[in-house]
XYZ file of C-alpha atoms in Angstrom:
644
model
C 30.311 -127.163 -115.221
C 30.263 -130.684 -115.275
C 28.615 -133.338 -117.672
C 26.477 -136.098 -115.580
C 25.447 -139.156 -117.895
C 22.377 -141.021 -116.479
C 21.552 -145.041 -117.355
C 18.934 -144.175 -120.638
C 22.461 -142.253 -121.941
C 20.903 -139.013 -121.277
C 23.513 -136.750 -120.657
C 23.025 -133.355 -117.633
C 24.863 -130.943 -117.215
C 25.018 -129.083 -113.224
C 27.571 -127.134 -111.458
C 30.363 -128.390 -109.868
C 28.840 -129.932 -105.744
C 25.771 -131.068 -107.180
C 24.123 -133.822 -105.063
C 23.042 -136.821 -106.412
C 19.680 -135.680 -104.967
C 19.794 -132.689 -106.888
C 20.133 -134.942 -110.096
C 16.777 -136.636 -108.720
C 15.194 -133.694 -108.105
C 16.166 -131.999 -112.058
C 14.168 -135.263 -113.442
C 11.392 -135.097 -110.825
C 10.074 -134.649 -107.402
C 8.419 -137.214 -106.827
C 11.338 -139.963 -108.041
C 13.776 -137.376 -105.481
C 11.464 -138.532 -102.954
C 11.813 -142.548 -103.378
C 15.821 -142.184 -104.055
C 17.818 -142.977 -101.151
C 21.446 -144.394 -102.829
C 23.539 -144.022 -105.271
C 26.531 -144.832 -107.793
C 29.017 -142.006 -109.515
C 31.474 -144.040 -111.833
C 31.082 -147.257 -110.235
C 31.293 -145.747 -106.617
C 28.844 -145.966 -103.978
C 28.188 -142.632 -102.471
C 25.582 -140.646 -100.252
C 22.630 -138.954 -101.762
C 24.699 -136.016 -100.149
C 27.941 -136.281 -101.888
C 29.061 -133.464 -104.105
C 30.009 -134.010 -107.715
C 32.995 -132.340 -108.882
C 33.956 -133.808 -111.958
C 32.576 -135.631 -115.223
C 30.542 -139.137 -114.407
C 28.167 -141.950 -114.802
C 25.214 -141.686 -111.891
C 22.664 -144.423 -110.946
C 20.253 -143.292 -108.524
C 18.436 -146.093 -106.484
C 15.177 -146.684 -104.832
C 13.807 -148.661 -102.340
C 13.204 -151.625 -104.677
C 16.705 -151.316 -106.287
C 19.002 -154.094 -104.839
C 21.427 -151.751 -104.314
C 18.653 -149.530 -102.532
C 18.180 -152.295 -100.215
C 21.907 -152.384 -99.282
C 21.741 -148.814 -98.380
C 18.923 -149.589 -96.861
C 19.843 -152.114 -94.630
C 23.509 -151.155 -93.798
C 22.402 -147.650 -92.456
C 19.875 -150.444 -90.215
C 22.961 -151.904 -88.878
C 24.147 -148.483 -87.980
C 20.582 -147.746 -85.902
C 21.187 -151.594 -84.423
C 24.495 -150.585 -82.839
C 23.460 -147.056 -81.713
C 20.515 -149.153 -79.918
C 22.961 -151.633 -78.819
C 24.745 -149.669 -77.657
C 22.120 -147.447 -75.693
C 20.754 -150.438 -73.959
C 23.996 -152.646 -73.242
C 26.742 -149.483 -72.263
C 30.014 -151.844 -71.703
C 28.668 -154.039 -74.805
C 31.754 -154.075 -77.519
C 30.694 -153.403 -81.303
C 32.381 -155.022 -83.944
C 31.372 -154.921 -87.739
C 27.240 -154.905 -89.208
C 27.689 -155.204 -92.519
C 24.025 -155.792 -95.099
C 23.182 -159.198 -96.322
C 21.010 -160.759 -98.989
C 17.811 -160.134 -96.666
C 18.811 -157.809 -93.784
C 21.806 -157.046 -91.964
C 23.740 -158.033 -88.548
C 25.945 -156.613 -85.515
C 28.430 -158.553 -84.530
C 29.066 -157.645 -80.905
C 30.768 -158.799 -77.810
C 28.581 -158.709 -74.763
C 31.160 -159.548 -72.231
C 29.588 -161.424 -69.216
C 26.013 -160.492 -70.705
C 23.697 -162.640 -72.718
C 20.622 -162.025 -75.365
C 18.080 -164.186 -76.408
C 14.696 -163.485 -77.968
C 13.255 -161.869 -75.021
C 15.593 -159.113 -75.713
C 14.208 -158.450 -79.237
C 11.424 -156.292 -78.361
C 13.554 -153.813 -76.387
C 16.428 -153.539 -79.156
C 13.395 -153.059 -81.948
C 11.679 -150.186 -79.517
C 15.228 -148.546 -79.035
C 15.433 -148.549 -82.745
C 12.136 -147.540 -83.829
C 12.936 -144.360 -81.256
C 16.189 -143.439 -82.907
C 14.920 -144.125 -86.092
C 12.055 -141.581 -85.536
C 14.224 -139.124 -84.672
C 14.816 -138.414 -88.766
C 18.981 -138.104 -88.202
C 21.009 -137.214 -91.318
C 23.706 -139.809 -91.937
C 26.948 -137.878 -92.461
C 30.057 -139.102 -93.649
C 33.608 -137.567 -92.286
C 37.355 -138.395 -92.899
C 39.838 -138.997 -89.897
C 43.108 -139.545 -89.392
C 44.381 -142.770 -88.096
C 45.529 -141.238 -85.073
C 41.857 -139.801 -84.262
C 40.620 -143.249 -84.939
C 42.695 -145.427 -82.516
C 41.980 -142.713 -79.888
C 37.456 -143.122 -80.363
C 38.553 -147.052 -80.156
C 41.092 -146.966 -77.815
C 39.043 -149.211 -75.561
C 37.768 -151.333 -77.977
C 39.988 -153.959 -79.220
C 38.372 -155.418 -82.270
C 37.830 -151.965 -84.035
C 41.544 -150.949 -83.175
C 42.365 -154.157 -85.079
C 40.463 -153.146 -87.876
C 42.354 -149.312 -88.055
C 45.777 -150.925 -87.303
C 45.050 -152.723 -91.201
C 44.086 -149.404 -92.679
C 46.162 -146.688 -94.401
C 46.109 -142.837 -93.001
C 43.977 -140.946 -95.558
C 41.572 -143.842 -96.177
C 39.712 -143.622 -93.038
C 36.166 -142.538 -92.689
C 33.542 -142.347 -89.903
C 29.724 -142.164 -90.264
C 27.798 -139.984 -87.819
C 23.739 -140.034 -87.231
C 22.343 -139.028 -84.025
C 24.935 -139.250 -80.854
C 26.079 -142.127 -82.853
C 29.307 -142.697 -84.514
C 31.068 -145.443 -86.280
C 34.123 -146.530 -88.359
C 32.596 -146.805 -92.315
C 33.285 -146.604 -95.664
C 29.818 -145.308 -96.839
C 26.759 -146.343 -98.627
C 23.734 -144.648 -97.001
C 19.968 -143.680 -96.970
C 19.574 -140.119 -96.530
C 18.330 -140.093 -92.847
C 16.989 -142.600 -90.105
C 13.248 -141.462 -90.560
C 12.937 -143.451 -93.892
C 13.167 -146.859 -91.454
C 9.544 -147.158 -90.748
C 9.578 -150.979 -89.695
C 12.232 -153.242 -87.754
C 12.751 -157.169 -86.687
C 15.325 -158.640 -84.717
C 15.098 -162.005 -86.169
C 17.812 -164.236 -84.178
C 20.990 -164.275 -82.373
C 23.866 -166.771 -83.208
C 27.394 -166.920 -82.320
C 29.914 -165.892 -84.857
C 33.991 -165.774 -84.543
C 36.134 -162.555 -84.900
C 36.652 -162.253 -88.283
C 35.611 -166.009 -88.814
C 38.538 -167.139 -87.043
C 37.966 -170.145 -84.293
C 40.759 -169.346 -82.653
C 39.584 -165.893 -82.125
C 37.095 -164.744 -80.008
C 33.477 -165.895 -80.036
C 31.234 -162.982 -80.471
C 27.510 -162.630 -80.795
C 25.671 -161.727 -83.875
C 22.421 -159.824 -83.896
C 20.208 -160.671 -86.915
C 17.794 -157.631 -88.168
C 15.843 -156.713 -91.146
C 13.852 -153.238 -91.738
C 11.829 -151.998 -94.332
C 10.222 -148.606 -95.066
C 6.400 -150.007 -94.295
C 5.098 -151.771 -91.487
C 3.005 -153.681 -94.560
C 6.425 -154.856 -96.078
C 7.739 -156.345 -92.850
C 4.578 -158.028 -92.144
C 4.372 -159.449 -95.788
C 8.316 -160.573 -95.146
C 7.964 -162.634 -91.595
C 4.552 -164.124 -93.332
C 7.318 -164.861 -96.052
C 9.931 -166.474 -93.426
C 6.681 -168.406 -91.907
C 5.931 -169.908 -95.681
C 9.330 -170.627 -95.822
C 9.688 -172.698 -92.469
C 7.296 -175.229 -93.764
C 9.010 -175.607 -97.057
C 12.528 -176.210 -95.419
C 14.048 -178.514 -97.186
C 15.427 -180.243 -93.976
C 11.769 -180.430 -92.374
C 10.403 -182.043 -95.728
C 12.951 -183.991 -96.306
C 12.708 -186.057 -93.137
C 9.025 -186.140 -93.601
C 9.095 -187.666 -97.308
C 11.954 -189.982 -95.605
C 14.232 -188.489 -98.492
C 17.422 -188.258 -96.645
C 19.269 -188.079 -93.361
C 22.520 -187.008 -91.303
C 24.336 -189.096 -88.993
C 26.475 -187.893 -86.403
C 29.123 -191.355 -86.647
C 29.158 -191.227 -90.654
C 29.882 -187.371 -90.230
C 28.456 -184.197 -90.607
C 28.007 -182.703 -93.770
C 27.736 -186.119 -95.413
C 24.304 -187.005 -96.009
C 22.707 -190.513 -96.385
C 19.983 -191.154 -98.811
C 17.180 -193.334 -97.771
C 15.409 -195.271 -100.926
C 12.901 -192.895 -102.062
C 15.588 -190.146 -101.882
C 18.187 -192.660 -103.463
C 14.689 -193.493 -106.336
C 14.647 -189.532 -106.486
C 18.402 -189.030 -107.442
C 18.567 -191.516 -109.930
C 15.253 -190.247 -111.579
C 16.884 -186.974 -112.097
C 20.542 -188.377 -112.950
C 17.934 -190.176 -115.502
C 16.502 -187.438 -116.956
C 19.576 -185.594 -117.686
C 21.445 -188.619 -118.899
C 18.545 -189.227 -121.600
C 19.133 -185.633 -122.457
C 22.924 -185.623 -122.933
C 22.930 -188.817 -125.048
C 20.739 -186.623 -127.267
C 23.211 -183.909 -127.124
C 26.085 -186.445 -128.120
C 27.753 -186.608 -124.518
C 29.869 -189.835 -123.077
C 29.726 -191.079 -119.635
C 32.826 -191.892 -117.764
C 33.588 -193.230 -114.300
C 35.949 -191.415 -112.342
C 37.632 -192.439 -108.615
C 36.915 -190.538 -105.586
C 40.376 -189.390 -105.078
C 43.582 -188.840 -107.146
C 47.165 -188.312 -106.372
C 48.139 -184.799 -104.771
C 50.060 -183.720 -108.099
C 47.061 -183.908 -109.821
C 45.509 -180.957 -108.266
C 48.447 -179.258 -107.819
C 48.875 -179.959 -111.687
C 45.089 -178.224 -111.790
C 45.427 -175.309 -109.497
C 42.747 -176.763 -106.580
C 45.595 -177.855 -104.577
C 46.329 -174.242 -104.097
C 42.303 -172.916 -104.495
C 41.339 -175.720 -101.522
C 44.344 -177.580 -100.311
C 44.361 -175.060 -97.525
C 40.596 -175.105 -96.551
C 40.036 -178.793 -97.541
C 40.259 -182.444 -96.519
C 43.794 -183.148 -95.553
C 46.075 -185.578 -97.734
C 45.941 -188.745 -97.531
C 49.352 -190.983 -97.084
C 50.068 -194.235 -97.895
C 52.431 -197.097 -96.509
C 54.833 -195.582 -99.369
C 57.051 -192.996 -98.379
C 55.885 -189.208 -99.941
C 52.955 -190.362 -101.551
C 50.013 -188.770 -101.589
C 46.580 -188.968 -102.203
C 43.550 -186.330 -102.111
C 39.867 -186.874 -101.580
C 38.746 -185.130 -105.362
C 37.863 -181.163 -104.976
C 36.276 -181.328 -108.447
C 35.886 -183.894 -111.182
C 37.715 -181.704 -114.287
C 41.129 -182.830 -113.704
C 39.980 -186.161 -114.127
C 38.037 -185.691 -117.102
C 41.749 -183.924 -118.966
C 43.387 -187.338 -118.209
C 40.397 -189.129 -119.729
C 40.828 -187.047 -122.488
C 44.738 -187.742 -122.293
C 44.294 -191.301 -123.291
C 43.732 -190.516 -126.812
C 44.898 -189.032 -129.195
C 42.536 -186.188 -131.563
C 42.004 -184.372 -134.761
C 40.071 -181.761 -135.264
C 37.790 -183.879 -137.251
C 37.003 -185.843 -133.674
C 35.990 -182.574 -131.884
C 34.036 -182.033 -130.022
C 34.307 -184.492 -127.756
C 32.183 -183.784 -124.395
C 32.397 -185.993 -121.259
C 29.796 -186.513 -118.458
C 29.612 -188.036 -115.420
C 27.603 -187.774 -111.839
C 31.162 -187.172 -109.714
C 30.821 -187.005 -106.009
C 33.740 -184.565 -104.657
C 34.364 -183.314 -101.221
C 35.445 -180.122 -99.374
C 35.687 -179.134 -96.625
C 33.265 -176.819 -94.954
C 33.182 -175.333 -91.736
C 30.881 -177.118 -89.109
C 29.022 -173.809 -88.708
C 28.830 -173.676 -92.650
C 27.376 -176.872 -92.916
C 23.142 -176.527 -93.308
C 21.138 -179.317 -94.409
C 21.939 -180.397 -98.482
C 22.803 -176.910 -99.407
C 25.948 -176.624 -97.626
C 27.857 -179.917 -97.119
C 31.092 -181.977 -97.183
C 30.519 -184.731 -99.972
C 28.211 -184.287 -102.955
C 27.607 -184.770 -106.311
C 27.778 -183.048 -109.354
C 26.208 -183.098 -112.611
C 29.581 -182.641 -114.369
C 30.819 -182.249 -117.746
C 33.447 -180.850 -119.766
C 33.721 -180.183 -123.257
C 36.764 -180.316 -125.454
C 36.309 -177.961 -128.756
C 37.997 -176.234 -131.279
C 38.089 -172.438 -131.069
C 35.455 -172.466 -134.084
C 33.246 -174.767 -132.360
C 33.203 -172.477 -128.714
C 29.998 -170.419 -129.982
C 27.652 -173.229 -130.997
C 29.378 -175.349 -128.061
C 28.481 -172.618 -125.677
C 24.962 -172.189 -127.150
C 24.018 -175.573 -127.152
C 24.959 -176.007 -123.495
C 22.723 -172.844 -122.637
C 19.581 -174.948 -124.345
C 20.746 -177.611 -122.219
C 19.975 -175.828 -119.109
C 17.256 -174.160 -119.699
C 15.458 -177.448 -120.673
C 16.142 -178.837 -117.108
C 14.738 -175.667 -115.887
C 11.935 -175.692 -117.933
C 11.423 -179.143 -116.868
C 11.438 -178.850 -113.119
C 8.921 -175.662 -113.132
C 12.522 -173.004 -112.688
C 10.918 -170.326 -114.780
C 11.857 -167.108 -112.860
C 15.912 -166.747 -113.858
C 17.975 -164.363 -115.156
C 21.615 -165.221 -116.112
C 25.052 -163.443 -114.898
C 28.272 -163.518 -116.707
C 30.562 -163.852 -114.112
C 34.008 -162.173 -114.943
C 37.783 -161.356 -113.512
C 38.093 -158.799 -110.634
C 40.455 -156.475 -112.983
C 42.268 -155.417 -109.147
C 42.587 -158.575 -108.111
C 44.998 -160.562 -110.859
C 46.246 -163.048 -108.211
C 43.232 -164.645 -107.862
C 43.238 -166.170 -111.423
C 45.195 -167.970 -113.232
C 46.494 -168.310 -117.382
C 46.997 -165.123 -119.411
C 45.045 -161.855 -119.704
C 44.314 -162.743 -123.403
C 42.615 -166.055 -122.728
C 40.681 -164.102 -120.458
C 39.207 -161.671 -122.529
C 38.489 -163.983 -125.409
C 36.801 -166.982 -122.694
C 34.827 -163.606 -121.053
C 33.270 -162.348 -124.846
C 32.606 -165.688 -125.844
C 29.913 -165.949 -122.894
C 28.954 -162.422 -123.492
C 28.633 -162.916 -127.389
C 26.576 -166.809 -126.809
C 24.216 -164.959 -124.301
C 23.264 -161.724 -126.239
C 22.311 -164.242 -129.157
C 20.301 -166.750 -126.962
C 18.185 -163.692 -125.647
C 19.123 -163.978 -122.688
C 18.471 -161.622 -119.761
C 21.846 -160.924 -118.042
C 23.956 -158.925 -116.106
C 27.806 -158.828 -115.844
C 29.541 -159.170 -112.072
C 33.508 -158.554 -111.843
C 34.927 -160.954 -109.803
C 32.682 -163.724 -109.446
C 34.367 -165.541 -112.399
C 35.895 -169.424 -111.032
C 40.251 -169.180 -110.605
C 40.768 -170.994 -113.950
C 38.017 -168.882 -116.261
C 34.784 -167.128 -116.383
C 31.599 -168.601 -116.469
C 27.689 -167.933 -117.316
C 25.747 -168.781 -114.048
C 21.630 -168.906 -113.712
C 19.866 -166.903 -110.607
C 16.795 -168.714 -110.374
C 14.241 -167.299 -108.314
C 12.003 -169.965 -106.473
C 8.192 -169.887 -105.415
C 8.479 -167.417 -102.227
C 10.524 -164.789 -104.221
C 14.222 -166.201 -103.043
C 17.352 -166.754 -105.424
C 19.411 -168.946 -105.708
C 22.440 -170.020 -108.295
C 22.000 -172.917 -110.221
C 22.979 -174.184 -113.038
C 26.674 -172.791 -114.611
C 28.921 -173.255 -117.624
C 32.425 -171.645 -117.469
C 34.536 -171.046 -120.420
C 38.641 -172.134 -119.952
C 41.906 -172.082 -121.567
C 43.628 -173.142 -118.705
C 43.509 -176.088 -117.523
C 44.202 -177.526 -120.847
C 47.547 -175.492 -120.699
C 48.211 -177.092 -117.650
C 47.766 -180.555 -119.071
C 48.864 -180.013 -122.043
C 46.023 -181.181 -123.915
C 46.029 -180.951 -127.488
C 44.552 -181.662 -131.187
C 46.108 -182.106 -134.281
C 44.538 -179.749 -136.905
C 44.033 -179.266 -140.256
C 47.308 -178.147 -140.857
C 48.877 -181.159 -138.942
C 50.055 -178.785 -136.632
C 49.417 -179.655 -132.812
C 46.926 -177.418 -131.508
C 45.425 -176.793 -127.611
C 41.587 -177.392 -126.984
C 39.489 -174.982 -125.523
C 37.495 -176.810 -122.213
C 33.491 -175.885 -121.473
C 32.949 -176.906 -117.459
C 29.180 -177.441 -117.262
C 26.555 -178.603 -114.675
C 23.030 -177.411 -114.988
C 21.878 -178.665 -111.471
C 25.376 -177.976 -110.207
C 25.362 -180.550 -107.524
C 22.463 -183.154 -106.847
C 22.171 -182.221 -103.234
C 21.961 -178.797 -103.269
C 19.607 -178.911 -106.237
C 17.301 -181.433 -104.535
C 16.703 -179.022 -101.220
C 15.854 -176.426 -103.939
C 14.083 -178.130 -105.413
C 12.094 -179.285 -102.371
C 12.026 -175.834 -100.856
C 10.807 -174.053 -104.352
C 7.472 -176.631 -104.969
C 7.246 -177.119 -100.822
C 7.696 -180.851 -101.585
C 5.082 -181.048 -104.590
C 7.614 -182.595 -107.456
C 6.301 -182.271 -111.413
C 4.607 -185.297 -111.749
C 7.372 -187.175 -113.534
C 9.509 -186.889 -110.639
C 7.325 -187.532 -107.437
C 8.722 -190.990 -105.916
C 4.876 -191.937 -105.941
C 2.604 -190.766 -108.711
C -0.396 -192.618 -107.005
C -1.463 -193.824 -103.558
C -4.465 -196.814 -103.649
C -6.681 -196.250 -100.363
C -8.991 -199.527 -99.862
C -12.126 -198.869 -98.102
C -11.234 -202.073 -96.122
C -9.524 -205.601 -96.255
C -12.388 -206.805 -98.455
C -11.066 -204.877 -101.305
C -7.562 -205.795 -101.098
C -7.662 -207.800 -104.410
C -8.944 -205.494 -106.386
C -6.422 -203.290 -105.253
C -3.689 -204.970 -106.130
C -5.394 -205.725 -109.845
C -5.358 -201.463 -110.127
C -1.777 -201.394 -108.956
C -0.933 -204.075 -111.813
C -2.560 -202.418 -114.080
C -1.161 -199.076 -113.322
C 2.525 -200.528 -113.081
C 2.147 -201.547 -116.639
C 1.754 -198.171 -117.761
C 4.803 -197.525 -115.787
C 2.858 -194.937 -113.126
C 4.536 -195.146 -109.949
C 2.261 -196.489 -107.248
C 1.275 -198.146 -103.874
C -1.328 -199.788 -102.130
C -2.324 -198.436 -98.541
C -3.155 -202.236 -96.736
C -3.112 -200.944 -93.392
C -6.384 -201.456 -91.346
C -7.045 -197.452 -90.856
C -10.352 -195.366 -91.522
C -10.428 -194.383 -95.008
C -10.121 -190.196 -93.497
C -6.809 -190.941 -91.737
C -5.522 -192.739 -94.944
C -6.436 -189.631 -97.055
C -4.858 -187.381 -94.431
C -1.201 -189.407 -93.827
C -1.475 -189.232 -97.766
C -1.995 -185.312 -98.162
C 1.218 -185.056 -95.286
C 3.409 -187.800 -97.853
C 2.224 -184.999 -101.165
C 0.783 -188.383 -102.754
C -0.203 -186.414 -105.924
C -3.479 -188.437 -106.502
C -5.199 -190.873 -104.105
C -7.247 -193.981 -105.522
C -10.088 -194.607 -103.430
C -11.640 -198.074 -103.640
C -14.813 -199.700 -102.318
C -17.723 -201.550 -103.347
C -18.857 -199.707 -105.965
C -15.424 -199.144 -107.852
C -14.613 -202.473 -107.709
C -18.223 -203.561 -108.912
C -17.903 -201.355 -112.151
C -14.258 -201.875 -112.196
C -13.491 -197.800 -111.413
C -11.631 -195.721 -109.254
C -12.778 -192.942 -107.226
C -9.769 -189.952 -107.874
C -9.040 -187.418 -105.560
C -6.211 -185.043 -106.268
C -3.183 -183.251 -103.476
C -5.322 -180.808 -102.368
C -8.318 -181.878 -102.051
C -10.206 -181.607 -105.567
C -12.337 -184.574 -106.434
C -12.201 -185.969 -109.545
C -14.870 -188.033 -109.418
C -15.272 -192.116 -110.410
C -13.528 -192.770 -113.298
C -11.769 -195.680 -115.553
C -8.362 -197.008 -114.963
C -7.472 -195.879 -118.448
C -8.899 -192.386 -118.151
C -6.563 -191.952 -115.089
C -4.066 -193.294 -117.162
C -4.556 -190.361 -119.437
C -4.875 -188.205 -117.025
C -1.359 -189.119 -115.919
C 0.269 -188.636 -119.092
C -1.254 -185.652 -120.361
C 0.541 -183.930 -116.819
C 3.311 -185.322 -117.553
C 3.163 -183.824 -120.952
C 2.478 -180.221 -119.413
C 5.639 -180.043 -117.862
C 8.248 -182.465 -119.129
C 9.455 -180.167 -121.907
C 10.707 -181.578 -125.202
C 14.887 -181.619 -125.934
């Protein structure tokens, strides 16, 4: 017999071979029916697998995000079978699941796709899928491995790199193909598909391998779901950030400046400095000092820091100088800095903490095919700061950074989040550097700070930064998407490596403990959030113009202008619309610009000295006095600018 402990800590005991899906079925038929993954002691295995000894099982559903990997890696299997039926000399490659889907990549040869493919592919695998085929999982030697791939070169690859004993195909239909597991129970549970583009994609992500193409798909178990989805995708087209941002003349690329290096046009430039603003007012608050920091440093630096070696590699190259072996790097990240800054003094622990701010612009660099809009580029800036505390101080340190962030969030309508604690990848020591006991004390610091703060988290080996662990936000925006941002990592290191220190109270020299934190995380990437998540419709405080002022015609210019004054004094952001246009195309060209409210004026306002208010959207407001739309204003403002 063996013992089988569920997630409530209900404990089963079964027969040795049980099935996951005989667990299922012991606490109900009906949840049997919806399970289609599963994890035994951290493992992900088939609803098939037999259990032979003592373990920890989490069975997963369809709405499980580990369901949905299941899910949509068995899809990739059904992609390549269909590939596969339709394009016989076509070479397959890997298909791993992503965040929303899955891919193929595959080498056509001398053949092309293109969107007038996609309707065959999804028939083929609607048709296999239909067929209700078991996925199976089966071990093979090496040998038997390189023979099924003898004629395929990128899968041979793949074997050559894997140990005898270790190797495992999965089988469904006439289909089979190298795997390591993680599947639905059969092909009939994929009810609905979409082949949603085709891009081209290096071996391995290697440039100087070859190009290959790679088939984009998503499924779901309902025809209802998918439709729901590509409404989703439609939604989400007219929120990109990129489209709105060129509309609202935010920002802009330029192929001579560079790609990945985006230029700011004045309202996007008024935007920024609103929001470097807004935090700066809150970290004076919070007792934080801005410094100024250069755009590069000398290579020892960051060899000194450890991002020499984390991005040297994969980065900007150095740059030299009319002196012979010197050095100089375009900055990675702003921290090293900020320890020299802190290296100009010297402390007691009666001056601690000290914390240190600044809006740092630091480059790396990305692939061109990385590179998308704000959230992925070459040069941007971060809302940086680093803390220098005592080890007693680290809890209410931690803490108050957490209220920090979840005031901006607050602020900027972020409401859906949970929080991860990202930690050390236990297997993987080499990625990390300082000692194991830092690490453990840095990891239950953020594990202690969050469980008192309330807040809803999970914990994710592996995900921690090289130099210590860290508490990161997963915000989830208006159309159900999430993103990471906002983090605060915990680290003993880098003071070691600088040799920062303190004198205590027992006049002893003591080492610092170092709080990394930046709630937006960088300005850019924030901003096309940002844009994306209200589709361009800022919080009041934030739009670059609160108020638009739409004259009837030239004869009321000068009353205009009066409304504007008046307005400006109250410090509401606003324009006045001159241009000799019907009032309807004014109030149109102003819904397109998200003008939050529109002033209309003619004869009658400027006779009783009114406005006539019409909000985004259409709602009318009415006539009204400049000081109730004054009020108006502020009492918004109110709603969502939360108090720190």
């Amino acid at each position: 017999m063996i013992h089988i402990t569920l997630p409530d800590g209900t404990v089963k005991t079964f027969e040795q071979g049980v099935t996951p899906m005989d667990v299922a079925k012991s606490i109900s038929e009906g949840f049997a029916r919806n399970v289609i993954s599963a994890r035994y002691n951290g493992t992900t295995i088939e609803t098939v697998t037999s259990l032979t000894t003592d373990g920890n099982l989490v069975l997963f559903t369809w709405r499980d995000d580990e369901g949905k990997t299941a899910f949509w890696h068995s899809s990739a299997h059904v992609l390549a079978q269909a590939i596969q039926e339709l394009y016989p000399n076509a070479k397959l490659t890997i298909g791993p699941a992503i965040e929303n889907g899955f891919y193929y990549d595959v080498d056509f040869g001398e053949t092309s796709i293109s969107d007038k493919d996609f309707k065959a592919i999804e028939n083929k695998m609607l048709e296999i899928a239909r067929g209700k085929h078991d996925f199976s999982m089966r071990s093979a030697t090496k040998a038997e491995a390189l023979e099924l791939y003898k004629s395929n070169e990128f899968k041979t690859e793949l074997i050559q790199n894997l140990e005898d004993g270790t190797i495992t195909f999965c089988d469904h239909s006439t289909f089979t193909d190298l795997c390591r597991g993680g599947h639905i129970p059969n092909t009939g549970i994929i009810k609905a598909v979409k082949i949603l583009s085709v891009a081209g994609a290096y071996w391995r992500g290697d440039e100087n391998k070859p190009q290959l193409t790679r088939v984009y798909g998503i499924s779901f178990p309902k025809q209802k779901e998918l439709t729901e989805y590509l409404n989703l995708l439609e939604e989400a087209k007219k929120r990109d950030h990129r489209k709105l941002g060129k509309e609202l003349e935010l920002f802009t690329f330029s192929q001579k400046v560079g790609q990945g290096l985006p230029l700011w046009l004045p309202k996007g430039a008024a935007l920024r400095e609103r929001l470097e603003n807004f935090l700066k007012a809150a970290q004076k608050k919070a007792g934080y000092e801005m410094v100024v920091t250069p755009h590069i440093g000398q290579k020892e630096l960051y060899v000194t820091s450890g991002h020499y070696a984390k991005y040297g590699e994969d980065s900007f190259q150095p740059i030299t100088t009319p002196k012979e072996d010197e050095e100089f790097l375009l900055k990675p990240m702003n921290c090293p800095h900020h320890c020299e800054v802190y290296n100009n003094f010297q402390w007691s622990y009666k001056d601690l903490p000290v914390r240190y701010a600044e809006f740092g612009t630091v480059y790396r660099y990305e692939q061109s095919g990385e590179l998308h809009g704000l959230t992925r580029v070459r040069g941007f800036t971060q809302d940086d700061a680093h803390i220098f505390c005592t080890p007693d101080q680290l809890d209410s340190e931690f803490k108050n950074v957490i209220d920090l962030v979840l005031y901006v969030f607050g602020s900027l309508g972020f409401e859906n989040f949970t929080a991860q604690v990202s930690v050390r990848d236990p297997q993987n020591p080499d990625k990390y550097i300082g000692e194991v006991a830092n690490w453990e004390k840095a990891e239950q610091a953020i594990i202690n700070a969050a469980s008192d703060k309330g807040l809803d988290y999970v914990i994710e080996e592996g995900e921690a930064a090289f130099y210590g662990p860290k508490l990161d936000f997963m915000v989830k925006d208006a159309l159900g998407r999430r993103w990471q941002l906002g983090t605060i990592q915990v680290d003993y290191n880098l003071p070691e490596r600088f040799n920062l220190s303190y004198k205590g109270s027992d006049n002893e020299s003591h080492r610092p403990i170092m709080i990394h934190r930046a709630p937006f995380g960088s300005l850019e990437r924030f901003v096309a959030l940002l844009l994306e998540h209200t589709g361009g419709n800022f919080p009041l405080w934030l739009m670059p113009t609160q108020a638009i002022i739409l004259s009837i015609s030239e004869k009321y210019e000068k009353y205009s202008e009066k409304v504007l004054n008046l307005l400006e004094n109250h410090e509401i952001r606003a324009l006045v619309d001159h241009r000799n246009e019907t009032i309807g195309k004014k109030i149109r060209e102003s819904e397109l610009q998200k003008h939050p409210y529109m002033l209309i004026i003619g004869e009658q306002e400027e006779q009783e000295g009114k406005i006539t208010v019409r909000k985004h959207g259409g709602e009318d407001l009415g006539m009204i006095s400049i000081d109730e739309f004054v009020n108006i204003i502020k009492t918004d403002i109110q709603k969502t600018l939360k108090s720190f």
